[in-house]
Amino acid sequence: MIRTATPDDIPLIHTLVRELAEYEKEPHEARATEEQLREALFGERPAAYAHIAVDDATGLPVGFSLWFLNFSTWRGVHGIYLEDLYVRPEARGGGHGKALLRELARICVERGYERLEWSVLNWNAPSIAFYEAMGARPQDEWTVYRLTDGALADLGSS
């Protein structure tokens, strides 16, 4: 079962974000606080949205997706950028990841969005195989660039 996240899910989402950071071998990068997540997801002007995967048999939350709208100047419409998709290891293989992606695809179709995009770490072979099995294709002609910390501050203050 997939459900839309509520403000009561903030501690859970925060925990799942931390678990994802551990899985991706970057726990020190997960610095978001519960309050920041609450503001981003449920503040006056939400910047992101989330869904929770719940195991049908146990009723326990086992994963989440966190996403936001992007915009294609080429297509002239919004799309969804999936920032995070995570299913706890003990629940993998149970269809929860696919259900989360299916929900986002459903939202795209319903709203007329023409793209559902995300990034995956090059070393994450199980996730790559999972995504490709659903028909997703890598955009290998594009390289992601990122400015953070000192480099971002330097450029922003010059």
Coordinates of N, CA and C in Angstrom, one line a residue:
M1 N 0.8 -1.2 0.0 CA 0.0 0.0 0.0 C 0.9 1.2 0.0
I2 N 0.5 2.2 -0.8 CA 1.2 3.5 -0.9 C 0.2 4.6 -0.4
R3 N 0.7 5.4 0.5 CA -0.1 6.5 0.9 C 0.7 7.8 0.9
T4 N 0.0 8.9 0.8 CA 0.6 10.2 0.9 C 1.1 10.5 2.3
A5 N 2.3 11.0 2.4 CA 2.8 11.3 3.8 C 2.0 12.4 4.4
T6 N 2.0 12.4 5.7 CA 1.3 13.4 6.6 C 2.4 14.0 7.5
P7 N 2.0 15.1 8.1 CA 3.0 15.7 9.1 C 3.4 14.7 10.2
D8 N 2.5 13.8 10.6 CA 2.9 12.8 11.6 C 4.0 11.9 11.1
D9 N 4.3 11.8 9.8 CA 5.3 11.0 9.3 C 6.7 11.6 9.3
I10 N 6.8 12.8 9.7 CA 8.1 13.5 9.7 C 9.2 12.7 10.4
P11 N 9.0 12.2 11.6 CA 10.1 11.5 12.3 C 10.5 10.2 11.5
L12 N 9.5 9.5 10.9 CA 9.7 8.3 10.1 C 10.5 8.7 8.8
I13 N 10.1 9.8 8.1 CA 10.8 10.2 6.9 C 12.3 10.6 7.3
H14 N 12.5 11.3 8.4 CA 13.8 11.7 8.8 C 14.6 10.4 9.0
T15 N 14.1 9.4 9.7 CA 14.8 8.2 9.9 C 15.1 7.5 8.6
L16 N 14.2 7.4 7.7 CA 14.4 6.7 6.4 C 15.5 7.5 5.6
V17 N 15.5 8.8 5.6 CA 16.5 9.6 4.9 C 17.9 9.2 5.5
R18 N 18.0 9.1 6.8 CA 19.3 8.7 7.4 C 19.7 7.3 7.0
E19 N 18.7 6.4 7.0 CA 19.0 5.0 6.5 C 19.5 5.0 5.1
L20 N 18.8 5.8 4.2 CA 19.3 5.9 2.8 C 20.7 6.4 2.7
A21 N 21.0 7.4 3.5 CA 22.4 8.0 3.5 C 23.4 7.0 4.0
E22 N 23.1 6.1 4.9 CA 23.9 5.1 5.3 C 24.1 4.1 4.2
Y23 N 23.1 3.7 3.6 CA 23.1 2.7 2.4 C 24.0 3.3 1.3
E24 N 23.9 4.6 1.1 CA 24.7 5.2 0.0 C 26.1 5.6 0.4
K25 N 26.4 5.2 1.7 CA 27.8 5.5 2.2 C 28.1 6.9 2.4
E26 N 27.1 7.7 2.7 CA 27.3 9.2 2.9 C 26.5 9.7 4.1
P27 N 26.6 9.0 5.2 CA 25.8 9.4 6.4 C 26.1 10.9 6.8
H28 N 27.3 11.3 6.7 CA 27.6 12.7 7.1 C 27.0 13.8 6.2
E29 N 26.5 13.4 5.1 CA 25.8 14.4 4.2 C 24.4 14.6 4.5
A30 N 23.8 13.7 5.3 CA 22.3 13.8 5.6 C 22.2 14.7 6.9
R31 N 22.1 16.0 6.6 CA 22.1 17.0 7.7 C 20.7 17.6 7.9
A32 N 19.8 17.2 7.1 CA 18.4 17.8 7.2 C 17.8 17.5 8.6
T33 N 17.2 18.4 9.2 CA 16.5 18.2 10.5 C 15.0 17.9 10.2
E34 N 14.4 17.4 11.2 CA 12.9 17.1 11.1 C 12.2 18.4 10.8
E35 N 12.6 19.5 11.4 CA 11.9 20.8 11.2 C 12.1 21.2 9.7
Q36 N 13.3 21.0 9.2 CA 13.5 21.4 7.8 C 12.6 20.5 6.9
L37 N 12.5 19.3 7.2 CA 11.6 18.4 6.4 C 10.2 18.8 6.5
R38 N 9.8 19.1 7.7 CA 8.4 19.5 8.0 C 8.1 20.8 7.1
E39 N 9.0 21.8 7.1 CA 8.7 23.0 6.4 C 8.7 22.7 4.9
A40 N 9.6 21.9 4.4 CA 9.7 21.6 3.0 C 8.5 20.8 2.5
L41 N 7.9 19.9 3.3 CA 6.8 19.1 2.9 C 5.5 19.7 3.2
F42 N 5.4 20.4 4.4 CA 4.1 20.8 4.9 C 4.0 22.3 5.2
G43 N 5.0 23.1 4.9 CA 5.0 24.5 5.2 C 4.0 25.2 4.4
E44 N 4.0 26.5 4.5 CA 3.1 27.4 3.7 C 3.2 27.2 2.2
R45 N 4.4 27.0 1.7 CA 4.6 26.8 0.3 C 5.4 25.5 0.1
P46 N 4.8 24.3 0.2 CA 5.6 23.1 0.1 C 6.5 23.0 -1.2
A47 N 7.7 22.6 -0.9 CA 8.7 22.5 -2.0 C 8.9 21.1 -2.5
A48 N 8.4 20.1 -1.7 CA 8.5 18.7 -2.0 C 7.3 17.9 -1.5
Y49 N 7.2 16.7 -1.9 CA 6.1 15.8 -1.6 C 6.7 14.4 -1.2
A50 N 5.9 13.7 -0.5 CA 6.4 12.3 -0.1 C 5.3 11.3 0.0
H51 N 5.6 10.1 -0.3 CA 4.7 9.0 -0.2 C 5.4 7.9 0.7
I52 N 4.6 7.2 1.4 CA 5.1 6.1 2.3 C 4.6 4.8 1.8
A53 N 5.5 3.8 1.8 CA 5.1 2.4 1.4 C 4.9 1.7 2.7
V54 N 3.7 1.1 2.8 CA 3.3 0.3 4.0 C 3.2 -1.1 3.6
D55 N 3.7 -2.0 4.4 CA 3.6 -3.4 4.2 C 2.2 -3.9 4.5
D56 N 1.5 -4.5 3.5 CA 0.1 -4.9 3.7 C -0.1 -5.9 4.8
A57 N 0.9 -6.8 5.0 CA 0.7 -7.9 6.0 C 0.9 -7.3 7.4
T58 N 1.9 -6.5 7.6 CA 2.2 -6.0 9.0 C 1.6 -4.6 9.3
G59 N 1.3 -3.9 8.3 CA 0.9 -2.5 8.5 C 2.0 -1.5 8.8
L60 N 3.2 -2.0 8.8 CA 4.4 -1.2 9.1 C 4.9 -0.5 7.9
P61 N 5.4 0.8 8.1 CA 6.0 1.5 7.0 C 7.4 0.9 6.7
V62 N 7.6 0.7 5.4 CA 8.9 0.0 4.9 C 9.7 0.8 4.0
G63 N 9.2 2.0 3.5 CA 9.9 2.8 2.6 C 9.2 4.1 2.3
F64 N 9.9 4.9 1.4 CA 9.3 6.2 1.1 C 9.9 6.7 -0.3
S65 N 9.2 7.6 -0.8 CA 9.7 8.4 -2.0 C 9.5 9.9 -1.6
L66 N 10.4 10.7 -2.0 CA 10.4 12.1 -1.8 C 10.7 12.8 -3.1
W67 N 9.8 13.7 -3.6 CA 9.9 14.2 -4.9 C 9.5 15.6 -5.0
F68 N 9.8 16.3 -6.1 CA 9.4 17.6 -6.4 C 9.1 17.8 -7.9
L69 N 8.5 18.9 -8.2 CA 8.2 19.2 -9.6 C 9.5 19.8 -10.3
N70 N 9.7 19.4 -11.5 CA 10.7 20.2 -12.3 C 9.9 20.7 -13.5
F71 N 10.6 21.3 -14.5 CA 10.0 21.8 -15.6 C 10.8 21.6 -16.9
S72 N 10.3 21.2 -17.9 CA 11.0 21.0 -19.2 C 10.7 22.1 -20.1
T73 N 11.7 22.9 -20.5 CA 11.4 24.0 -21.5 C 11.2 23.4 -22.8
W74 N 11.7 22.2 -23.1 CA 11.5 21.5 -24.4 C 10.1 21.0 -24.5
R75 N 9.6 20.4 -23.4 CA 8.2 19.8 -23.5 C 7.2 20.8 -23.1
G76 N 7.6 21.9 -22.4 CA 6.6 22.9 -22.0 C 5.7 22.5 -20.8
V77 N 6.1 21.5 -20.1 CA 5.2 21.0 -19.0 C 6.1 20.6 -17.8
H78 N 5.5 20.4 -16.7 CA 6.2 19.9 -15.5 C 6.5 18.5 -15.7
G79 N 7.4 18.0 -14.8 CA 7.7 16.6 -14.6 C 7.9 16.4 -13.2
I80 N 8.2 15.2 -12.8 CA 8.6 14.9 -11.4 C 10.0 14.5 -11.3
Y81 N 10.7 15.1 -10.4 CA 12.1 14.6 -10.1 C 12.0 13.9 -8.8
L82 N 12.4 12.6 -8.8 CA 12.4 11.8 -7.6 C 13.7 12.0 -6.9
E83 N 13.7 12.6 -5.8 CA 14.9 12.9 -5.0 C 15.4 11.7 -4.3
D84 N 14.5 11.0 -3.6 CA 14.8 9.8 -2.8 C 13.8 8.7 -3.0
L85 N 14.2 7.5 -3.2 CA 13.4 6.3 -3.1 C 14.1 5.3 -2.3
Y86 N 13.5 4.9 -1.2 CA 14.2 3.9 -0.3 C 13.2 2.9 0.2
V87 N 13.6 1.7 0.2 CA 12.9 0.6 0.8 C 13.8 -0.1 1.8
R88 N 13.4 -0.3 3.0 CA 14.3 -1.0 4.0 C 14.7 -2.4 3.5
P89 N 15.9 -2.7 3.8 CA 16.5 -4.0 3.2 C 15.6 -5.2 3.5
E90 N 15.0 -5.3 4.6 CA 14.2 -6.5 4.9 C 12.9 -6.6 4.1
A91 N 12.5 -5.4 3.5 CA 11.3 -5.4 2.7 C 11.5 -5.4 1.2
R92 N 12.8 -5.4 0.8 CA 13.1 -5.3 -0.6 C 12.6 -6.6 -1.3
G93 N 12.2 -6.5 -2.5 CA 11.7 -7.7 -3.2 C 10.2 -7.9 -3.0
G94 N 9.6 -7.1 -2.2 CA 8.2 -7.2 -1.9 C 7.3 -6.3 -2.8
G95 N 7.9 -5.6 -3.8 CA 7.1 -4.8 -4.7 C 6.9 -3.4 -4.2
H96 N 7.5 -3.0 -3.1 CA 7.2 -1.7 -2.5 C 7.9 -0.6 -3.4
G97 N 9.1 -0.8 -3.8 CA 9.8 0.2 -4.7 C 9.0 0.4 -6.0
K98 N 8.6 -0.7 -6.6 CA 7.8 -0.6 -7.8 C 6.5 0.1 -7.6
A99 N 5.8 -0.1 -6.4 CA 4.6 0.5 -6.1 C 4.8 2.0 -5.9
L100 N 5.9 2.4 -5.3 CA 6.2 3.9 -5.1 C 6.4 4.5 -6.5
L101 N 7.1 3.9 -7.4 CA 7.3 4.4 -8.7 C 6.0 4.4 -9.5
R102 N 5.2 3.4 -9.4 CA 3.9 3.3 -10.1 C 3.1 4.5 -9.7
E103 N 3.1 4.9 -8.4 CA 2.3 6.0 -7.9 C 2.8 7.3 -8.5
L104 N 4.1 7.5 -8.6 CA 4.6 8.7 -9.2 C 4.3 8.7 -10.7
A105 N 4.4 7.6 -11.4 CA 4.0 7.5 -12.8 C 2.5 7.8 -13.0
R106 N 1.7 7.3 -12.1 CA 0.2 7.6 -12.1 C 0.0 9.1 -12.0
I107 N 0.7 9.8 -11.1 CA 0.5 11.2 -10.9 C 1.0 12.0 -12.2
C108 N 2.1 11.5 -12.8 CA 2.5 12.1 -14.1 C 1.4 12.0 -15.1
V109 N 0.9 10.8 -15.3 CA -0.1 10.6 -16.3 C -1.4 11.4 -16.0
E110 N -1.8 11.4 -14.8 CA -3.0 12.1 -14.4 C -2.9 13.6 -14.6
R111 N -1.7 14.2 -14.3 CA -1.6 15.6 -14.4 C -1.0 16.1 -15.7
G112 N -0.7 15.2 -16.6 CA -0.1 15.6 -17.9 C 1.4 15.9 -17.9
Y113 N 2.1 15.4 -16.8 CA 3.5 15.6 -16.8 C 4.2 14.6 -17.7
E114 N 5.2 15.0 -18.4 CA 5.8 14.1 -19.4 C 7.1 13.4 -19.0
R115 N 7.6 13.7 -17.8 CA 8.9 13.1 -17.4 C 8.8 12.7 -15.9
L116 N 9.4 11.5 -15.7 CA 9.7 11.1 -14.3 C 11.2 10.8 -14.3
E117 N 12.0 11.6 -13.6 CA 13.4 11.4 -13.6 C 14.0 11.3 -12.2
W118 N 15.2 10.6 -12.2 CA 15.9 10.5 -10.9 C 17.3 10.2 -11.2
S119 N 18.2 10.2 -10.2 CA 19.6 9.8 -10.4 C 19.8 8.5 -9.6
V120 N 20.8 7.7 -10.0 CA 21.2 6.5 -9.3 C 22.7 6.5 -9.3
L121 N 23.3 6.1 -8.2 CA 24.7 6.0 -8.1 C 25.2 4.9 -9.0
N122 N 26.3 5.1 -9.7 CA 26.9 4.2 -10.7 C 27.1 2.8 -10.1
W123 N 27.5 2.7 -8.8 CA 27.8 1.4 -8.2 C 26.6 0.7 -7.7
N124 N 25.4 1.3 -7.8 CA 24.2 0.6 -7.2 C 23.6 -0.3 -8.2
A125 N 24.3 -1.4 -8.5 CA 23.8 -2.3 -9.6 C 22.4 -2.9 -9.3
P126 N 22.0 -3.2 -8.1 CA 20.7 -3.8 -7.9 C 19.6 -2.7 -8.3
S127 N 19.8 -1.5 -7.9 CA 18.8 -0.5 -8.3 C 18.8 -0.2 -9.8
I128 N 20.0 -0.2 -10.4 CA 20.0 0.0 -11.8 C 19.2 -1.1 -12.6
A129 N 19.5 -2.3 -12.2 CA 18.8 -3.4 -12.8 C 17.3 -3.3 -12.5
F130 N 16.9 -2.9 -11.3 CA 15.4 -2.8 -11.0 C 14.8 -1.7 -11.9
Y131 N 15.5 -0.5 -12.0 CA 14.9 0.5 -12.9 C 14.8 0.2 -14.3
E132 N 15.9 -0.5 -14.8 CA 15.9 -0.8 -16.2 C 14.9 -1.9 -16.5
A133 N 14.6 -2.8 -15.6 CA 13.6 -3.8 -15.8 C 12.2 -3.2 -16.0
M134 N 12.0 -2.0 -15.5 CA 10.7 -1.3 -15.6 C 10.7 -0.5 -16.9
G135 N 11.8 -0.4 -17.6 CA 11.8 0.4 -18.8 C 12.5 1.7 -18.7
A136 N 13.1 2.1 -17.6 CA 13.8 3.3 -17.4 C 15.1 3.2 -18.1
R137 N 15.6 4.2 -18.7 CA 16.9 4.2 -19.4 C 17.8 5.3 -18.9
P138 N 19.1 5.0 -18.8 CA 20.0 6.0 -18.3 C 20.2 7.1 -19.3
Q139 N 20.5 8.3 -18.8 CA 20.8 9.4 -19.7 C 22.3 9.7 -19.6
D140 N 23.1 8.7 -20.2 CA 24.5 8.8 -20.0 C 25.2 9.9 -20.8
E141 N 24.5 10.6 -21.6 CA 25.1 11.8 -22.3 C 25.1 13.0 -21.4
W142 N 24.5 13.0 -20.2 CA 24.5 14.1 -19.3 C 25.3 13.7 -18.1
T143 N 26.0 14.7 -17.6 CA 26.8 14.6 -16.3 C 26.2 15.5 -15.3
V144 N 25.9 15.1 -14.1 CA 25.4 15.9 -13.1 C 26.5 16.7 -12.4
Y145 N 26.4 18.0 -12.3 CA 27.3 18.8 -11.5 C 26.6 19.4 -10.3
R146 N 27.4 19.6 -9.3 CA 26.9 20.1 -8.0 C 27.9 21.1 -7.4
L147 N 27.3 22.2 -6.9 CA 28.0 23.2 -6.1 C 27.5 23.1 -4.7
T148 N 28.4 22.9 -3.7 CA 27.9 22.9 -2.3 C 29.0 23.6 -1.4
D149 N 28.6 23.8 -0.2 CA 29.5 24.2 0.9 C 30.4 25.5 0.4
G150 N 31.7 25.4 0.6 CA 32.6 26.5 0.3 C 32.5 27.0 -1.2
A151 N 32.5 26.1 -2.1 CA 32.4 26.5 -3.5 C 31.1 27.2 -3.8
L152 N 30.0 26.8 -3.3 CA 28.7 27.5 -3.5 C 28.8 28.9 -2.8
A153 N 29.3 28.9 -1.6 CA 29.4 30.2 -0.9 C 30.3 31.2 -1.6
D154 N 31.4 30.7 -2.1 CA 32.4 31.5 -2.9 C 31.7 32.1 -4.1
L155 N 31.1 31.3 -4.9 CA 30.4 31.8 -6.1 C 29.3 32.7 -5.8
G156 N 28.5 32.4 -4.8 CA 27.3 33.2 -4.4 C 27.7 34.6 -3.8
S157 N 28.9 34.7 -3.3 CA 29.3 36.0 -2.7 C 30.2 36.8 -3.6
S158 N 30.5 36.3 -4.7 CA 31.5 37.0 -5.6 C 30.7 38.0 -6.5

